[in-house]
Tab-separated table of C-alpha atoms (C1' of nucleotides) in Angstrom:
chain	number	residue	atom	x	y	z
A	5	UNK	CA	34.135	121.214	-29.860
A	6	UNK	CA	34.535	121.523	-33.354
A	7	UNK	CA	35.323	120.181	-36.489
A	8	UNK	CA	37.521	121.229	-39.082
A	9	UNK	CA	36.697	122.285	-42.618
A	10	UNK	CA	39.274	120.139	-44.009
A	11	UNK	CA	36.674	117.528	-42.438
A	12	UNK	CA	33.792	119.611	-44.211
A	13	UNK	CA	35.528	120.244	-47.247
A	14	UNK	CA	36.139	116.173	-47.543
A	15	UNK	CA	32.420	115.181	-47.118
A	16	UNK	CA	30.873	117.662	-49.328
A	17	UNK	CA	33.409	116.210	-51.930
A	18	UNK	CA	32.666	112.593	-51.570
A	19	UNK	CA	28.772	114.188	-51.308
A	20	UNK	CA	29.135	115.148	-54.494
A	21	UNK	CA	31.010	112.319	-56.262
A	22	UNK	CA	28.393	109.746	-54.567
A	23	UNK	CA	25.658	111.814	-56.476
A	24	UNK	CA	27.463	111.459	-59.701
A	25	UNK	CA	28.821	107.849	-59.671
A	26	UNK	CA	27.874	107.321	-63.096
A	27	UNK	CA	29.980	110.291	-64.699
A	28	UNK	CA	33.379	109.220	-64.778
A	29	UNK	CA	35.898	110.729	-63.609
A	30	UNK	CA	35.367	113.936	-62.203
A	31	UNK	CA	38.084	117.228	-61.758
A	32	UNK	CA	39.090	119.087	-59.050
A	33	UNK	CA	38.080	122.159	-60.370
A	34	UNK	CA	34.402	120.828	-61.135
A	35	UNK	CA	33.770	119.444	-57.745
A	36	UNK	CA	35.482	122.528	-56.226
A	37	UNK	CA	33.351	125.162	-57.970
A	38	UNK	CA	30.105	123.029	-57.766
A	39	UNK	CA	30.496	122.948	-53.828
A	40	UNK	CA	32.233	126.363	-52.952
A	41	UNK	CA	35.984	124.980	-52.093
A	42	UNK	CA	39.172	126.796	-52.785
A	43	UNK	CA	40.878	124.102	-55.584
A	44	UNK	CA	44.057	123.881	-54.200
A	45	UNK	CA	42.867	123.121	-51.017
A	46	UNK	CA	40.649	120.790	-52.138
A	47	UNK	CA	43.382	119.153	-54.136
A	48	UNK	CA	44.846	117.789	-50.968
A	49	UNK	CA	41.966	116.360	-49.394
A	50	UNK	CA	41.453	114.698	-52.272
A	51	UNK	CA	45.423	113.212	-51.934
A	52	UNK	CA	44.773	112.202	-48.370
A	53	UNK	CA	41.052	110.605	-49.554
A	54	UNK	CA	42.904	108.560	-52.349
A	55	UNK	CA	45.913	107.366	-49.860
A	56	UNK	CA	43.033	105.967	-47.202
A	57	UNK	CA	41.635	104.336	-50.832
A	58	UNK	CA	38.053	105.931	-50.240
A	59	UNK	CA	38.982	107.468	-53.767
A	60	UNK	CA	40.577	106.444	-56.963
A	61	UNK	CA	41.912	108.611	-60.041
A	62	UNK	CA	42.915	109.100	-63.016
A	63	UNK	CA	45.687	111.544	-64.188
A	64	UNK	CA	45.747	113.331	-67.562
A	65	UNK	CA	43.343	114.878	-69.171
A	66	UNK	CA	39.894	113.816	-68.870
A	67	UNK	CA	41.420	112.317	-65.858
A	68	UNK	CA	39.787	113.168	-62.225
A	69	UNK	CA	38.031	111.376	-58.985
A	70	UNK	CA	35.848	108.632	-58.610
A	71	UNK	CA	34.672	106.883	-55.545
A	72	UNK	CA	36.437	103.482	-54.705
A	73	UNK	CA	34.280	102.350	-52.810
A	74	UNK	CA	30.166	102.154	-52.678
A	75	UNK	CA	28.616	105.270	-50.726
A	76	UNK	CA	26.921	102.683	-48.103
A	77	UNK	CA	30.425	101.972	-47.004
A	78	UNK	CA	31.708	105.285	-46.620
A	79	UNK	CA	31.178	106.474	-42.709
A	80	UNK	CA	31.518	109.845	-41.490
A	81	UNK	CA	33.712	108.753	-38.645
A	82	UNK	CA	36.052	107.223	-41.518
A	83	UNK	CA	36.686	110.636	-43.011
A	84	UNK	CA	36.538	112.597	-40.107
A	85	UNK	CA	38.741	110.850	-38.475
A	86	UNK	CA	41.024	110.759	-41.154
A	87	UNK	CA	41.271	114.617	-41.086
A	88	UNK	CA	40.572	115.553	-37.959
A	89	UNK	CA	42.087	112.512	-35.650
A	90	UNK	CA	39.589	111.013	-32.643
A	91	UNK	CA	35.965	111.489	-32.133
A	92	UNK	CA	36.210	112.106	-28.186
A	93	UNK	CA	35.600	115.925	-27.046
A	94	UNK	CA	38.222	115.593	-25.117
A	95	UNK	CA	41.578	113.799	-25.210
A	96	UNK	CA	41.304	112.758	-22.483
A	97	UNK	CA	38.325	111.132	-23.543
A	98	UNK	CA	39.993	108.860	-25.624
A	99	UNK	CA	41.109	105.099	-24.228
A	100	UNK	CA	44.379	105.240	-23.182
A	101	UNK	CA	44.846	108.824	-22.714
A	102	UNK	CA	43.961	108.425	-18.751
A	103	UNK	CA	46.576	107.870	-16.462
A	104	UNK	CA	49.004	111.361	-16.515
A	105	UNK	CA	45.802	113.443	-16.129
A	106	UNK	CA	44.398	114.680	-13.372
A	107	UNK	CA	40.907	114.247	-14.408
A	108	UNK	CA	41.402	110.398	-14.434
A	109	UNK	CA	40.418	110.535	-10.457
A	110	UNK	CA	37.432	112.256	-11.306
A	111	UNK	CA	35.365	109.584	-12.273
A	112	UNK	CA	32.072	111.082	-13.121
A	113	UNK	CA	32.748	113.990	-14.497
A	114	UNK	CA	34.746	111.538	-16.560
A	115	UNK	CA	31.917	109.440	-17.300
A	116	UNK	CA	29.968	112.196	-18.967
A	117	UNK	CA	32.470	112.808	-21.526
A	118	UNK	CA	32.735	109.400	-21.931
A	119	UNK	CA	28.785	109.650	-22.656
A	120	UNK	CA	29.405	111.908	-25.406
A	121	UNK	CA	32.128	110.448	-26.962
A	122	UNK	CA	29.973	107.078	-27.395
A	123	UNK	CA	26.974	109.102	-28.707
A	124	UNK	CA	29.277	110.742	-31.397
A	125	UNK	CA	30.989	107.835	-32.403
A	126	UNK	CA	28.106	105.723	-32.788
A	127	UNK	CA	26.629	108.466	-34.850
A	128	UNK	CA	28.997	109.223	-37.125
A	129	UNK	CA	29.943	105.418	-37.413
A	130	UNK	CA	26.896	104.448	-38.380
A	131	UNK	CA	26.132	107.565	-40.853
A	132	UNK	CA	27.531	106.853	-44.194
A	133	UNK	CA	27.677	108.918	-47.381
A	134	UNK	CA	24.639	107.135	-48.352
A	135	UNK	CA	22.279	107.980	-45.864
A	136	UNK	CA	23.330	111.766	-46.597
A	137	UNK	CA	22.719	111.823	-50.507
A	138	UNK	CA	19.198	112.152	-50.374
B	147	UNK	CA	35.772	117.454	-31.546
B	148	UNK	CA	37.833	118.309	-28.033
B	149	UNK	CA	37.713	120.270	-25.156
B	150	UNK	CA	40.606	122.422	-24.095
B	151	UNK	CA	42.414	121.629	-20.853
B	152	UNK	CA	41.297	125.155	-19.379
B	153	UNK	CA	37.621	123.790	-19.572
B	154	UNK	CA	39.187	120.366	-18.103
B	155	UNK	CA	41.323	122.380	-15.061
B	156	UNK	CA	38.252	124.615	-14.666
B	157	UNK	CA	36.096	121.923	-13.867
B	158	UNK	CA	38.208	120.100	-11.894
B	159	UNK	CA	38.890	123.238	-9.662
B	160	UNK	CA	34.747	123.601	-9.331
B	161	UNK	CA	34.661	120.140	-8.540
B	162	UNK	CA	37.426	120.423	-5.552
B	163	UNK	CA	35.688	123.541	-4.249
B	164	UNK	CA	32.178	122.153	-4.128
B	165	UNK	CA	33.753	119.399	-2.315
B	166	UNK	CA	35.287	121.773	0.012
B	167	UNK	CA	32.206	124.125	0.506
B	168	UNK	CA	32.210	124.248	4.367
B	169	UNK	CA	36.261	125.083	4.256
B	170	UNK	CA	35.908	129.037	3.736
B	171	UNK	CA	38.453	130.392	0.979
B	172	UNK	CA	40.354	128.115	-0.523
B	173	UNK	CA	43.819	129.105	-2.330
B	174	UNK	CA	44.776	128.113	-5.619
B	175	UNK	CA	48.104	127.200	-4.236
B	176	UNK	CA	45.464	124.418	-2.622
B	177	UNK	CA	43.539	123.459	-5.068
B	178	UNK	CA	46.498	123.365	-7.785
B	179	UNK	CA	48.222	120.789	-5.841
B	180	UNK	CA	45.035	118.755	-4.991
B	181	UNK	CA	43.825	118.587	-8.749
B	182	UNK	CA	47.471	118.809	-10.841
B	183	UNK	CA	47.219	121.939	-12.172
B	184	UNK	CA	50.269	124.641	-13.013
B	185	UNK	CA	49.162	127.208	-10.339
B	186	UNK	CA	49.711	130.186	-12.478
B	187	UNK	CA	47.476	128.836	-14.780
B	188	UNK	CA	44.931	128.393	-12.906
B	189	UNK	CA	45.164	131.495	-11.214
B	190	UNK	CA	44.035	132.762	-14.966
B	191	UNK	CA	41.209	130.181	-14.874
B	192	UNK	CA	40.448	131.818	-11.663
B	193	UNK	CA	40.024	135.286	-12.453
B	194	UNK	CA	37.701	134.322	-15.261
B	195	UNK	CA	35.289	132.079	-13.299
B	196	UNK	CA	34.820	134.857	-10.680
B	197	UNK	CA	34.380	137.486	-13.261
B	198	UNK	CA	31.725	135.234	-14.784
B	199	UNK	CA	30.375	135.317	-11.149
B	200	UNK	CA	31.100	131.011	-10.544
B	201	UNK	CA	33.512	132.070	-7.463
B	202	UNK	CA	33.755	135.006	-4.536
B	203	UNK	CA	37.229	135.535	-3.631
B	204	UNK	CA	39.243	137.204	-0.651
B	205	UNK	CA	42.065	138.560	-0.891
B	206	UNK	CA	45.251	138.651	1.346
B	207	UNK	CA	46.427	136.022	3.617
B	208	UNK	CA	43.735	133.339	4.605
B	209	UNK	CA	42.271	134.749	0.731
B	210	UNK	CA	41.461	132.266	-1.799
B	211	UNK	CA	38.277	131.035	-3.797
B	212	UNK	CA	34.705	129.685	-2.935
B	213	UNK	CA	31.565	128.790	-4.813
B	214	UNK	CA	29.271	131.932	-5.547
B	215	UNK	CA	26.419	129.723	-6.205
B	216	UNK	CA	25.557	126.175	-5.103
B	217	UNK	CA	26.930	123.112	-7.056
B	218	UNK	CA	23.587	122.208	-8.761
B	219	UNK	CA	22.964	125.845	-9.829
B	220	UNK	CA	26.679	125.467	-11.731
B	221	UNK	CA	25.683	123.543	-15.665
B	222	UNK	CA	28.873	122.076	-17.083
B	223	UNK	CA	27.965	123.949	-20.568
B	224	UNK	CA	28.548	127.343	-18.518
B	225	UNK	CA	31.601	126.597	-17.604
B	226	UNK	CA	32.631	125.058	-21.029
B	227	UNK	CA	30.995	128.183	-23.032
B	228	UNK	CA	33.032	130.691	-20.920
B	229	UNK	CA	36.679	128.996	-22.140
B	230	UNK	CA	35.893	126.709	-25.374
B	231	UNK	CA	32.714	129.027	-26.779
B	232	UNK	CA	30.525	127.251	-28.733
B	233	UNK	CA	29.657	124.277	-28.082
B	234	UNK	CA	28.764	122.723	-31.508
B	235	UNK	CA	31.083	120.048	-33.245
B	236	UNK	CA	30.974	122.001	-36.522
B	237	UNK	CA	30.958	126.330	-36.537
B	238	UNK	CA	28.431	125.575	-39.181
B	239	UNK	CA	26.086	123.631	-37.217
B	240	UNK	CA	26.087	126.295	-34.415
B	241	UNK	CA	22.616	128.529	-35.410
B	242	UNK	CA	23.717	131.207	-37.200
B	243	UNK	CA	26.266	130.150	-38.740
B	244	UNK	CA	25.181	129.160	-42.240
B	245	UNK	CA	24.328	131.309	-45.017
B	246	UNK	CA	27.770	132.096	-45.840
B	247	UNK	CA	29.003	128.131	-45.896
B	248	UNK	CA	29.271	125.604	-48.202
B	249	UNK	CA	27.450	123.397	-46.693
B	250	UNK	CA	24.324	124.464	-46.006
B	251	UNK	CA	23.180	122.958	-49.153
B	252	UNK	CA	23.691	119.665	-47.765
B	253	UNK	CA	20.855	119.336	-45.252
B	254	UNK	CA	21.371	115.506	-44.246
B	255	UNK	CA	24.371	116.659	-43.599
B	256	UNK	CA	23.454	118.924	-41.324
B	257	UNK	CA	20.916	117.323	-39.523
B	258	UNK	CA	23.765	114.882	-38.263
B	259	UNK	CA	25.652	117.387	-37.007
B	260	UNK	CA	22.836	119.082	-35.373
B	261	UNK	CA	21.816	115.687	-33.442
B	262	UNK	CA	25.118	115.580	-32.009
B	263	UNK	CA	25.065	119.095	-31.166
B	264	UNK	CA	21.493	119.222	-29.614
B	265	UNK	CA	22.982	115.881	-27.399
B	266	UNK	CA	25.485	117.315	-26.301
B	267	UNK	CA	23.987	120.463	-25.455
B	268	UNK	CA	21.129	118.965	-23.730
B	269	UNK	CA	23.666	116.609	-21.420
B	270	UNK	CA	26.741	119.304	-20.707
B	271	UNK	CA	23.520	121.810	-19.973
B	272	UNK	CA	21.766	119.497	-17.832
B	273	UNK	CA	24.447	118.276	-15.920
B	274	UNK	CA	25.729	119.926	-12.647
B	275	UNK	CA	29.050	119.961	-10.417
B	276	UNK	CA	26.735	118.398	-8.097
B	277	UNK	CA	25.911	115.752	-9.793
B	278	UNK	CA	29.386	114.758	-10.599
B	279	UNK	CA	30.676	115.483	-6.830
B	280	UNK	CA	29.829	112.255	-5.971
C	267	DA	C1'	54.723	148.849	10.854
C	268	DT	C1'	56.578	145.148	8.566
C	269	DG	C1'	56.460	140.917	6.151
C	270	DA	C1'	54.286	137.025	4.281
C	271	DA	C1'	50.533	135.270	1.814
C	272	DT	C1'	47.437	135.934	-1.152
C	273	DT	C1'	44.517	137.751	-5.202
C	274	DC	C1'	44.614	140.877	-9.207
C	275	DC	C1'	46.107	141.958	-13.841
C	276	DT	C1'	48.680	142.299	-18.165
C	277	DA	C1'	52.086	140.843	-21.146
C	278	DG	C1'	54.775	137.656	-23.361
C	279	DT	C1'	56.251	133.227	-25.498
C	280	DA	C1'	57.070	128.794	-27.657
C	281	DA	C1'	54.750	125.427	-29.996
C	282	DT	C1'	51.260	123.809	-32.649
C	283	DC	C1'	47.588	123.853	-35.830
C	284	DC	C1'	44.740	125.690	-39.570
C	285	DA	C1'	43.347	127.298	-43.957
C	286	DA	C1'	45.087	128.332	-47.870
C	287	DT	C1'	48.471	129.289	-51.639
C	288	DA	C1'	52.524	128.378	-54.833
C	289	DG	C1'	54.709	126.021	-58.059
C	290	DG	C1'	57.002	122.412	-60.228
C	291	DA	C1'	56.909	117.332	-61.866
C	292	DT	C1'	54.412	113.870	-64.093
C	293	DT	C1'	50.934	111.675	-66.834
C	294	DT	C1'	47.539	111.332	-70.506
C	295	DG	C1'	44.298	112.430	-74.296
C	296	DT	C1'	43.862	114.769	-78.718
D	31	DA	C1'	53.330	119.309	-79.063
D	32	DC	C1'	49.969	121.079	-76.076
D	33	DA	C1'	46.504	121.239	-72.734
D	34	DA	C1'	44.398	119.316	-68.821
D	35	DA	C1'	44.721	116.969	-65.215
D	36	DT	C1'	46.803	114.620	-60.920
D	37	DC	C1'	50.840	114.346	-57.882
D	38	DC	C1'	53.705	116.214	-54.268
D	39	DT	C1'	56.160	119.305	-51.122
D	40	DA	C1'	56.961	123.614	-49.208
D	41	DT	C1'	55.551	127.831	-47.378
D	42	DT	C1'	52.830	131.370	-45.314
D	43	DG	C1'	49.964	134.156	-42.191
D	44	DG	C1'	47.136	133.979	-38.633
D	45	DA	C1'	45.084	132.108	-34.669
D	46	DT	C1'	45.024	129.392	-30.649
D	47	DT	C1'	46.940	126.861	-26.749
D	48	DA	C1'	49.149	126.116	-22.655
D	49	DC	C1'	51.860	128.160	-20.163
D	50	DT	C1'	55.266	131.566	-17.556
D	51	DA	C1'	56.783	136.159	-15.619
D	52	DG	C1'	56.381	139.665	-12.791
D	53	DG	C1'	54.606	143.547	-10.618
D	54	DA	C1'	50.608	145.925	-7.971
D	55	DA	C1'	47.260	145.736	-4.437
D	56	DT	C1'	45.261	143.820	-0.345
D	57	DT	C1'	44.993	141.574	4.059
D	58	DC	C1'	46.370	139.041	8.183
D	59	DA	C1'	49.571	138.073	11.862
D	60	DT	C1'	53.132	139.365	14.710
DNA sequence: ATGAATTCCTAGTAATCCAATAGGATTTGT
DNA sequence: ACAAATCCTATTGGATTACTAGGAATTCAT
């Protein structure tokens, strides 16, 4: 029942660069000391966050991060999926994964989870960066 | 965001016994087969639910398990809290837990992850084995 | 009394994941 | 040329997970 901070780590990032859109490119090291985040660690997040192409850079000096995309089309189930895989509190949760469990037969216990899993996901899908920058 | 297969095994062996109440003991042998469980796991899962007072055992031949309390007295979130702990998606959105975070800054932030917490809280502690014994 | 069935209890293990660090290669601005 | 940055892969230590192993104790049936 938890998230990872990889997960945390990512959204106070893209946080931060959706409250300074208009600076540019921004470092590493700035975004890691102005939100508390080891560098190096943050340095892969930020690798995985360009690859999915929420983020775009710029190498070199007075190179850095910027956003690639607005912050109203950023969801948190976008990022924390990309870190942390699927939503569901439990695997077997997710669609699909049914069938070699044993809790497949019991449908309403089953059906509680399931609950839970929509609640998140609609949450999270529907929160984007946006809504969280003040 | 998951729940670990003890919590899953543990539930599914509360289920079988409150479906079995007017049986006596019950072995795990029984219920390992009926549900798919590995039995020596179980027998682990066991121990810990009648420590934590769920079950009353006997033990010898015709020994086993049975419900120390009545299904509807039995909350899911017990049962979840005594393998998986907490039960919040984030360690920082479980009370307590800030102060030393980076992301207690970020209070939008937070009050997402809270709403999914207090949800899922509320429904895993208001929901009995009764109510998902058919 | 013996043996089988059972719970009780602790230890161990292989695999995976997590958070973080290390360090070199490459690119770019001055 | 140098400094500042991203790029990229590997590695590490620690924790957790899902099990398994195996012996001790207890009880019932014969």
């Amino acid at each position: 029942m938890k998230l990872t901070t990889r997960s945390e780590y990512a959204l106070l990032a893209l946080v931060y660069l959706a409250r300074n859109e208009d600076e540019g490119y921004i470092s590493i090291e700035t975004i890691a000391t102005a939100q508390g985040i080891p560098p190096k660690f943050l340095e892969q997040l930020m690798l995985a966050l360009k690859r999915a192409h929420f983020l775009r850079s710029a190498k070199g000096q007075k190179g850095g991060y910027q956003l690639a995309k607005r912050p109203n089309q950023i969801f948190l189930a976008d990022v924390i999926r990309l870190f942390d895989g699927a939503l569901a509190p439990t695997e077997s949760v997710s669609e699909n994964f049914y069938e070699s469990t044993p809790i497949e037969k019991e449908k309403k216990l089953t059906r509680v989870f399931k609950d839970i899993r929509d609640y998140v996901s609609n949450k999270l899908e529907k929160t984007s960066i946006a809504d969280v920058v003040r």
